mmCIF file of C-alpha atoms in Angstrom:
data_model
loop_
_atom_site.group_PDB
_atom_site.id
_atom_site.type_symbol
_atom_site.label_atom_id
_atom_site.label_comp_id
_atom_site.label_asym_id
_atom_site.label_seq_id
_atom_site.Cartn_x
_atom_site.Cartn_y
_atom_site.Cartn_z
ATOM 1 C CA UNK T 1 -16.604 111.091 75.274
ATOM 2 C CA UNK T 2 -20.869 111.097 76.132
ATOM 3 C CA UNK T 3 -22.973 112.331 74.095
ATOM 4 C CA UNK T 4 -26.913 112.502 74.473
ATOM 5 C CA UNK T 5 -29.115 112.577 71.434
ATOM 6 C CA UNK T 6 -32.511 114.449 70.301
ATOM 7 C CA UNK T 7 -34.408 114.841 73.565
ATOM 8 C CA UNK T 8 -32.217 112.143 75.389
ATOM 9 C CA UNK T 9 -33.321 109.442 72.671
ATOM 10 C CA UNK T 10 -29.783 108.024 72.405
ATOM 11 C CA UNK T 11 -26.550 107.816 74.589
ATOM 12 C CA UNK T 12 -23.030 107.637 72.681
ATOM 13 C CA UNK T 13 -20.011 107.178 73.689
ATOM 14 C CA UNK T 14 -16.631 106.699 72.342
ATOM 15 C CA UNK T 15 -13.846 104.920 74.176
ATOM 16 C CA UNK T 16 -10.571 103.266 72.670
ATOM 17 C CA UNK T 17 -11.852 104.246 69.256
ATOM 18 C CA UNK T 18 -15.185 101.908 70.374
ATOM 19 C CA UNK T 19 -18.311 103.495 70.279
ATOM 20 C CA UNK T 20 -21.425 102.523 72.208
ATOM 21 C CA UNK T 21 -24.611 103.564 70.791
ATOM 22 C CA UNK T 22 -27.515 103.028 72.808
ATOM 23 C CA UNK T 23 -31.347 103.738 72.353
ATOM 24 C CA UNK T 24 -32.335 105.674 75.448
ATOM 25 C CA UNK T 25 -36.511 105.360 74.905
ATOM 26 C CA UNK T 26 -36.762 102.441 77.460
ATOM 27 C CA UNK T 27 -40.337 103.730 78.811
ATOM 28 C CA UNK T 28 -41.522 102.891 75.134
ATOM 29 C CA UNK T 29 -39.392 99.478 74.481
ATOM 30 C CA UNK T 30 -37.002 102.087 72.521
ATOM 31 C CA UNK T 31 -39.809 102.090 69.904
ATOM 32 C CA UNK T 32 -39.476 104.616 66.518
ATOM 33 C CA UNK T 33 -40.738 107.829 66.805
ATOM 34 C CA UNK T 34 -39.334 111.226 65.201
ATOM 35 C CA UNK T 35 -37.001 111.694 67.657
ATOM 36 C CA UNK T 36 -35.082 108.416 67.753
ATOM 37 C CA UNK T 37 -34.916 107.994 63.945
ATOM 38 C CA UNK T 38 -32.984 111.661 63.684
ATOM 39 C CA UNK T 39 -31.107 110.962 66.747
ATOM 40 C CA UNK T 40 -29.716 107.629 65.017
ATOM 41 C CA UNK T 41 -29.334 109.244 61.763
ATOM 42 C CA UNK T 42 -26.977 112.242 63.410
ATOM 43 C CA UNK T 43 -25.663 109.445 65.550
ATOM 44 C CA UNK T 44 -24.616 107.249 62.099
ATOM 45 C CA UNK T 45 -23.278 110.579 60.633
ATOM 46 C CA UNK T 46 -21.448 111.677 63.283
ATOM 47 C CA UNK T 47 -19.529 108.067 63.447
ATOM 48 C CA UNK T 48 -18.900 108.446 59.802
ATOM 49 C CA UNK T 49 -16.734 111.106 60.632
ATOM 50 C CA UNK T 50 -15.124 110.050 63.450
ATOM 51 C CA UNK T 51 -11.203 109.815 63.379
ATOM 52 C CA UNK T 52 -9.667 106.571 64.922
ATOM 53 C CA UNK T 53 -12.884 104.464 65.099
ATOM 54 C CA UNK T 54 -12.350 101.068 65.274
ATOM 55 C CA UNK T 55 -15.858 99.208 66.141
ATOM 56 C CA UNK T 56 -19.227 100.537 67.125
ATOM 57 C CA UNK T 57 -21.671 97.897 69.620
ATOM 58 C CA UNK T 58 -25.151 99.135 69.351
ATOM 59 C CA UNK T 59 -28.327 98.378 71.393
ATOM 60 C CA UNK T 60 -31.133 99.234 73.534
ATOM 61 C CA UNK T 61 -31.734 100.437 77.162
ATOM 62 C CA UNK T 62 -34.207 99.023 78.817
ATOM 63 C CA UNK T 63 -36.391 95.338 78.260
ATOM 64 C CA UNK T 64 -35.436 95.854 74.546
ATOM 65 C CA UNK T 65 -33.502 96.495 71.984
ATOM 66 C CA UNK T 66 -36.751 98.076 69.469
ATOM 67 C CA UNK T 67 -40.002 97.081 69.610
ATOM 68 C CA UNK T 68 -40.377 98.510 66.047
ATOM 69 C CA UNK T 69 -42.505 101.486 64.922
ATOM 70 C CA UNK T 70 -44.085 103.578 67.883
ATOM 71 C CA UNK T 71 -47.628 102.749 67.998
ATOM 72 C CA UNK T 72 -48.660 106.451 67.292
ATOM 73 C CA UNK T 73 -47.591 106.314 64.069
ATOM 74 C CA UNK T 74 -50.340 103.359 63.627
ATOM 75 C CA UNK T 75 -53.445 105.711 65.556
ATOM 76 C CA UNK T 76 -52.457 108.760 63.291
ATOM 77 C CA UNK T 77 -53.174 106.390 60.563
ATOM 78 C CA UNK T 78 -56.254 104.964 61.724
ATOM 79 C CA UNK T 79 -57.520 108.354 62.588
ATOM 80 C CA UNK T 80 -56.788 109.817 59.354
ATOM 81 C CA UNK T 81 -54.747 113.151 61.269
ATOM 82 C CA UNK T 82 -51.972 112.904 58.392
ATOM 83 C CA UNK T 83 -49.012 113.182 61.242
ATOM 84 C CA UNK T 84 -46.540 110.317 62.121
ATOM 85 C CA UNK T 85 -44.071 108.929 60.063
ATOM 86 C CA UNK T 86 -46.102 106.387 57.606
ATOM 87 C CA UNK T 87 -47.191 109.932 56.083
ATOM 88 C CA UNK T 88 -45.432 111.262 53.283
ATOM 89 C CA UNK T 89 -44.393 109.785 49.716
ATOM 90 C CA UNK T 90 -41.824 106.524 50.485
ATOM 91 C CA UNK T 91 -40.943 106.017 47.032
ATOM 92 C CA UNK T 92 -39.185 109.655 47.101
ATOM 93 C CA UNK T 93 -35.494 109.386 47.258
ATOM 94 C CA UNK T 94 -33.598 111.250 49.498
ATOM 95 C CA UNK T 95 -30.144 108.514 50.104
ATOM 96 C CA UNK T 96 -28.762 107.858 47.195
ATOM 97 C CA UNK T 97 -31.004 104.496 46.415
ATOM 98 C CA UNK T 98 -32.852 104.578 49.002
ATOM 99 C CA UNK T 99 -35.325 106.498 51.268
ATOM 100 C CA UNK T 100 -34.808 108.384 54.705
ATOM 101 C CA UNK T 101 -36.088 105.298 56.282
ATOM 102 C CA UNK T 102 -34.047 102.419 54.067
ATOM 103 C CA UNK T 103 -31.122 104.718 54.834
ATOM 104 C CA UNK T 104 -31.728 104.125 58.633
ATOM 105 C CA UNK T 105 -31.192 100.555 58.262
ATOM 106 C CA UNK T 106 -28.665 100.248 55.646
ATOM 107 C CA UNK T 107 -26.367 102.762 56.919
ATOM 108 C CA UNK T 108 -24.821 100.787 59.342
ATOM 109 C CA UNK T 109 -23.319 99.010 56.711
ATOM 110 C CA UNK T 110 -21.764 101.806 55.169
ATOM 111 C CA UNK T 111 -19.547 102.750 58.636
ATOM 112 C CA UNK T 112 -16.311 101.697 57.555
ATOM 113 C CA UNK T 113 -15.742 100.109 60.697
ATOM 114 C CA UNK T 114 -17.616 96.486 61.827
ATOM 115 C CA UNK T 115 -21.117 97.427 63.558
ATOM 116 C CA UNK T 116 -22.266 95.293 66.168
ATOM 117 C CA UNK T 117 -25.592 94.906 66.964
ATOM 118 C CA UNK T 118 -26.363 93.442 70.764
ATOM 119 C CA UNK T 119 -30.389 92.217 71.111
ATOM 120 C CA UNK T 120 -32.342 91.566 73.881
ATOM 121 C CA UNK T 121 -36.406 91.527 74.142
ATOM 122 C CA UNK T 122 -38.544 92.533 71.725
ATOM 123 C CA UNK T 123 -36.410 93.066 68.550
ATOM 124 C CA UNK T 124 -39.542 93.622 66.061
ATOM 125 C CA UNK T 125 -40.243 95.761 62.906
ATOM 126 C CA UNK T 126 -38.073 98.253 62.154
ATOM 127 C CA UNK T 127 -35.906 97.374 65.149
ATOM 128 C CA UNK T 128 -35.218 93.942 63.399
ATOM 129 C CA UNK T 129 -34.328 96.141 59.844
ATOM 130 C CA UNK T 130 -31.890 98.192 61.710
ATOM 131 C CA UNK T 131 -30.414 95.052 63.717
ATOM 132 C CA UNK T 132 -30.151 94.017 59.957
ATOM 133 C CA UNK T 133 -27.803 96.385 59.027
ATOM 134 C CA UNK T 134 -25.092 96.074 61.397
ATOM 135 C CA UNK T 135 -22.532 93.405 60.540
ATOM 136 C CA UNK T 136 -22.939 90.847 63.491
ATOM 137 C CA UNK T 137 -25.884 90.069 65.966
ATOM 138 C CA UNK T 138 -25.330 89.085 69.267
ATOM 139 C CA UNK T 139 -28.248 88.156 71.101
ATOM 140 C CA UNK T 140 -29.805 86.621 73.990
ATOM 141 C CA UNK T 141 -31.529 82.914 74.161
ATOM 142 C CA UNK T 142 -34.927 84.063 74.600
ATOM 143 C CA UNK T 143 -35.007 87.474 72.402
ATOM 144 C CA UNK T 144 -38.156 88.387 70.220
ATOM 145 C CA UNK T 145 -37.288 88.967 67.012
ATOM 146 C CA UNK T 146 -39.979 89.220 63.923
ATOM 147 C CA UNK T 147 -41.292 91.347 61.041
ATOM 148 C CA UNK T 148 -44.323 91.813 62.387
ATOM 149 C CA UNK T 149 -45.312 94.747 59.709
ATOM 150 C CA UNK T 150 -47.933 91.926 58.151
ATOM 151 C CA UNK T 151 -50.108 92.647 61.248
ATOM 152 C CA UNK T 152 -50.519 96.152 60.488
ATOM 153 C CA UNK T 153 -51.456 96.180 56.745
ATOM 154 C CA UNK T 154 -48.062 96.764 55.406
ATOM 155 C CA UNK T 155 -44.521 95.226 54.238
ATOM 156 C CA UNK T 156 -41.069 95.191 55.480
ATOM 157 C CA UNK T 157 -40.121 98.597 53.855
ATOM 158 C CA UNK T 158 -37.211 99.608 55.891
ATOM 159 C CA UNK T 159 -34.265 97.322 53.693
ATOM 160 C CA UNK T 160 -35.218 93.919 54.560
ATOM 161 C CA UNK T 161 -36.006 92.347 52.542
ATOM 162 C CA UNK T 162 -32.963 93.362 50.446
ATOM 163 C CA UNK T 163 -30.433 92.470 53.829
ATOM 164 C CA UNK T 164 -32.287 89.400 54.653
ATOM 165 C CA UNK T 165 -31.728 87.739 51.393
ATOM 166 C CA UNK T 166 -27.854 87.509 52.511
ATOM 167 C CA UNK T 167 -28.485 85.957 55.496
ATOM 168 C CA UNK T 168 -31.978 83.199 54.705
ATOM 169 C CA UNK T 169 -33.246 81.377 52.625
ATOM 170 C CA UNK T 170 -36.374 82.803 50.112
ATOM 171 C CA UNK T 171 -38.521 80.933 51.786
ATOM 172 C CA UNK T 172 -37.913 81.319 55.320
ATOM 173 C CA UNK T 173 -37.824 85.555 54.067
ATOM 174 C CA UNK T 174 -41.375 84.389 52.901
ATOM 175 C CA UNK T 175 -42.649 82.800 55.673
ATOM 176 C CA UNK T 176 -41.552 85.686 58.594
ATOM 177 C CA UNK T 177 -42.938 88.231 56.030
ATOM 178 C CA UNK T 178 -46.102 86.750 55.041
ATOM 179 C CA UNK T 179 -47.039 85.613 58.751
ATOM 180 C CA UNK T 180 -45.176 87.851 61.104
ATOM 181 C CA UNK T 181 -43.694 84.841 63.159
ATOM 182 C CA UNK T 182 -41.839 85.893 66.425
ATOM 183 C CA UNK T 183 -38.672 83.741 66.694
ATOM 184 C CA UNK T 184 -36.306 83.333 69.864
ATOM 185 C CA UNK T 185 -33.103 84.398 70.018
ATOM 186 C CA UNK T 186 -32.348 80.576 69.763
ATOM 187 C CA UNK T 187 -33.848 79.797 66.687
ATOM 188 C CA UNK T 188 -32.961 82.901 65.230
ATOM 189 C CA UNK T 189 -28.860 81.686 65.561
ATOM 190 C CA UNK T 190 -29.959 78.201 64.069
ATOM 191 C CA UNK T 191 -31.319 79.699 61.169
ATOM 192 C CA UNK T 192 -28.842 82.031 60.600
ATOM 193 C CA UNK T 193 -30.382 85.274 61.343
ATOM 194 C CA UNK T 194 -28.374 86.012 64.614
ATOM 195 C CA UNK T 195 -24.577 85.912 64.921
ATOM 196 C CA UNK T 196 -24.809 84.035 68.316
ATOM 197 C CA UNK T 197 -26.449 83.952 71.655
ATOM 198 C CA UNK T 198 -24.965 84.795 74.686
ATOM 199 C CA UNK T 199 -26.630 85.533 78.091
ATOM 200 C CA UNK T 200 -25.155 89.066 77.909
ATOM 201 C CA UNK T 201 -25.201 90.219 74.342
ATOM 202 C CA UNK T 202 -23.641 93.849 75.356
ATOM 203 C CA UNK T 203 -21.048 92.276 76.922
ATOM 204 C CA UNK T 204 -19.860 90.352 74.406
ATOM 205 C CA UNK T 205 -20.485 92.358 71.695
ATOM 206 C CA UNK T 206 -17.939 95.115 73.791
ATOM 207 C CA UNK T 207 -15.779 91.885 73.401
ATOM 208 C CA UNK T 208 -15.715 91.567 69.972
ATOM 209 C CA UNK T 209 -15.465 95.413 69.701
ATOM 210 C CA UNK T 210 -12.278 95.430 71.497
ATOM 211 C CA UNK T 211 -10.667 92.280 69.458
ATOM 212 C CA UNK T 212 -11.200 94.050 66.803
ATOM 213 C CA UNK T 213 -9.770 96.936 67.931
ATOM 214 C CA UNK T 214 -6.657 95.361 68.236
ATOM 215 C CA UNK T 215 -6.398 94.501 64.727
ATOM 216 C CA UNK T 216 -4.712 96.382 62.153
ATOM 217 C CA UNK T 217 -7.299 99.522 61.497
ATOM 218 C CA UNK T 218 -6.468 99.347 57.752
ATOM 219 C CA UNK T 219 -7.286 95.814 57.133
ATOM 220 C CA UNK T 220 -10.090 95.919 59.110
ATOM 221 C CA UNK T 221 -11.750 98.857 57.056
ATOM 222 C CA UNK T 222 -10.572 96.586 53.897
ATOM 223 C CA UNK T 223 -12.246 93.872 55.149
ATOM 224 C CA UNK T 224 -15.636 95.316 55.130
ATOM 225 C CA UNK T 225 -15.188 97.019 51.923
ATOM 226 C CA UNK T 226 -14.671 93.704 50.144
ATOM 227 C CA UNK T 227 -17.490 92.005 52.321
ATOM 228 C CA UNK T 228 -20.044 94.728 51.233
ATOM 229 C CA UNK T 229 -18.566 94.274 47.704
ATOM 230 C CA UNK T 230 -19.523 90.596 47.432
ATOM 231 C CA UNK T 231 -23.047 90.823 48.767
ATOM 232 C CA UNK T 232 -23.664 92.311 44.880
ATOM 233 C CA UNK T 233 -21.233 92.476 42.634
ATOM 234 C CA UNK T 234 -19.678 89.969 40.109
ATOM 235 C CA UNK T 235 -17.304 87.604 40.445
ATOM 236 C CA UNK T 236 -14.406 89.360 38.479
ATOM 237 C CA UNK T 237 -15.364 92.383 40.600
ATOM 238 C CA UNK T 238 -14.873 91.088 43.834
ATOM 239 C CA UNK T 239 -11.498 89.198 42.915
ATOM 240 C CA UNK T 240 -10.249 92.486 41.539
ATOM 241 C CA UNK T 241 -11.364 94.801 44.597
ATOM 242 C CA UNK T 242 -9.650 91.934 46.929
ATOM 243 C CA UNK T 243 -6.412 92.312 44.835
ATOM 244 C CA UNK T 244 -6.561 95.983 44.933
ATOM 245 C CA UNK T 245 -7.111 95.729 48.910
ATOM 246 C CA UNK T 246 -4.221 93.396 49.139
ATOM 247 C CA UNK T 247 -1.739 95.761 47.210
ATOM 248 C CA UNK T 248 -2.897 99.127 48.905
ATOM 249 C CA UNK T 249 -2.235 96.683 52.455
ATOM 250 C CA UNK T 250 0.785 95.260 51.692
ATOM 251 C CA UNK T 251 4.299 97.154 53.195
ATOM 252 C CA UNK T 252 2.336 99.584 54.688
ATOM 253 C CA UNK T 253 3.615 100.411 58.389
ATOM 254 C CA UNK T 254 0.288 99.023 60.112
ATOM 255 C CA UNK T 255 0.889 95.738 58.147
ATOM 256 C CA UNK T 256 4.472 95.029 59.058
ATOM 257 C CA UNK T 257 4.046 96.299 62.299
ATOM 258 C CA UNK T 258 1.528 93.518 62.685
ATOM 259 C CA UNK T 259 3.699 91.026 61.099
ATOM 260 C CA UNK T 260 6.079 92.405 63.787
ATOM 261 C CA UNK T 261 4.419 91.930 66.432
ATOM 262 C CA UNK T 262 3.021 88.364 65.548
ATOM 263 C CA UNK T 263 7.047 87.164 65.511
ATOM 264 C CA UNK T 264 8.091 88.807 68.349
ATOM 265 C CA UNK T 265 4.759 87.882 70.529
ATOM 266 C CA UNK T 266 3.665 91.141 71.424
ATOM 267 C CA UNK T 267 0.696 93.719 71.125
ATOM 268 C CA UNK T 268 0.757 95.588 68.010
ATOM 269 C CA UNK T 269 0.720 99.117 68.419
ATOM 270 C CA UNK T 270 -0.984 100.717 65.350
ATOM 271 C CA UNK T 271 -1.463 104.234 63.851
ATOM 272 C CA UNK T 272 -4.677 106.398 61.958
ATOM 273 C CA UNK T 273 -3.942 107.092 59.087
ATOM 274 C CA UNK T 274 -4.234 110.800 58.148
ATOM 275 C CA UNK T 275 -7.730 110.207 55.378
ATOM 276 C CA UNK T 276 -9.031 107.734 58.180
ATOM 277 C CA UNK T 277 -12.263 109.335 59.201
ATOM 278 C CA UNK T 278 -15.192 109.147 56.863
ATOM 279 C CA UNK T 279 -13.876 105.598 55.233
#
């Protein structure tokens, strides 16, 4: 299944329940303009909805993964024409607790499947916010990754600073903000911001996609559930939600067929449930 996004800005498709999103604006460094953001929003929606997914790899054509905001949206500011998308009231809220442009970031986390992100050149901005949001970050040795938004004037406003406090320290949050440091892909994995490198981050991220595939669908979708849980909640929360997780996994057919399959040394074969799509 292909499908081709607002104006081309986005290729998707879906194969053995794993879907490959790409950003298709390689002439630009797959940079954020109109366009992309409501081709990725559809493209998040969409995969909300889609029975039997299992994993979703996401990255950029091209020398990059994002370079960030398109630079237009910077000119229309300094020429005072009121168009681009740093116009319009941000503090309006339009997702629940967050804004149109928060939401393109943090939905990636609420898929109910794993989200990979793969990264390769400049990773910067809002690229970096929506790398953020997916669950693992795969990326080459010598990616650029940064929050460069100091240089223009402005703040990491697209869920940042509220993902990157799971993944750094305050400080190091700090220091990237206040000074828009680029990192490599290298340092990035030592400190914790990137999953791992890999000379072929696509590649292995279809990898992963496809291991995790082959795991039970339910527990999977569990999994992330209770690992979105306990980025906020209480203690006595998140050892009740892993309890009730446990209990709703436990005799099901995808379970013991699993269990099955581990004694007799075989590939599992496992089924959608019928209330699968949308989480």
């Amino acid at each position: 299944m292909t499908d081709e996004g607002d104006g081309g800005r986005i290729t998707l498709r879906i194969r053995d329940g794993i879907a490959d999103l790409r950003l298709n604006r390689p002439a630009k460094m797959n940079a954020l303009d109109e366009p992309l953001v409501e081709a990725l929003l559809a493209a998040a929606a969409r995969l909300r909805r889609e029975a039997g997914l299992r994993a979703v790899v996401m990255s950029g054509e091209g020398a990059s993964f994002c370079a960030g905001l398109d630079m237009a949206n910077f000119a229309a500011v300094a020429s005072g024409s009121g168009a681009g998308l740093l116009t319009g009231r941000l503090a309006d809220r339009t997702h629940g607790p967050a804004n149109r442009f928060q939401h393109l970031a943090l939905v990636w986390r609420e898929l109910p499947v794993p989200v990979i992100a793969a990264l390769h050149g400049s990773v910067f901005g809002g690229g970096l916010q929506i790398a953020l949001g997916a669950d693992l970050r795969f990326a080459t040795p010598d990616a650029q990754l940064a929050l460069l938004e100091i240089r223009w004037g402005i703040v990491p406003d697209m869920g940042g600073t509220l993902l990157l406090r799971d993944l750094i320290g305050a400080d190091l949050i700090r220091d990237l903000t206040y000074t828009g440091r680029i990192l490599s892909g290298d340092e990035a994995a030592r400190l914790g911001l990137v999953t791992r490198t890999c000379p072929d981050p696509h590649a292995a991220a279809l990898e992963a996609a496809r291991e995790i595939a082959a795991r039970n669908p339910d527990a999977i979708r569990a999994a992330k559930r209770l690992l979105n849980l306990a980025d906020d909640a209480t203690a006595a929360r998140i050892l009740l939600a892993e309890s009730r997780e446990q209990d709703g996994l436990l005799g099901t057919p995808n379970q013991m067929e699993a269990v099955r399959a581990n004694m007799e040394r075989r590939s599992p074969v496992f089924h959608d449930r019928p209330d699968e799509a949308g989480g």
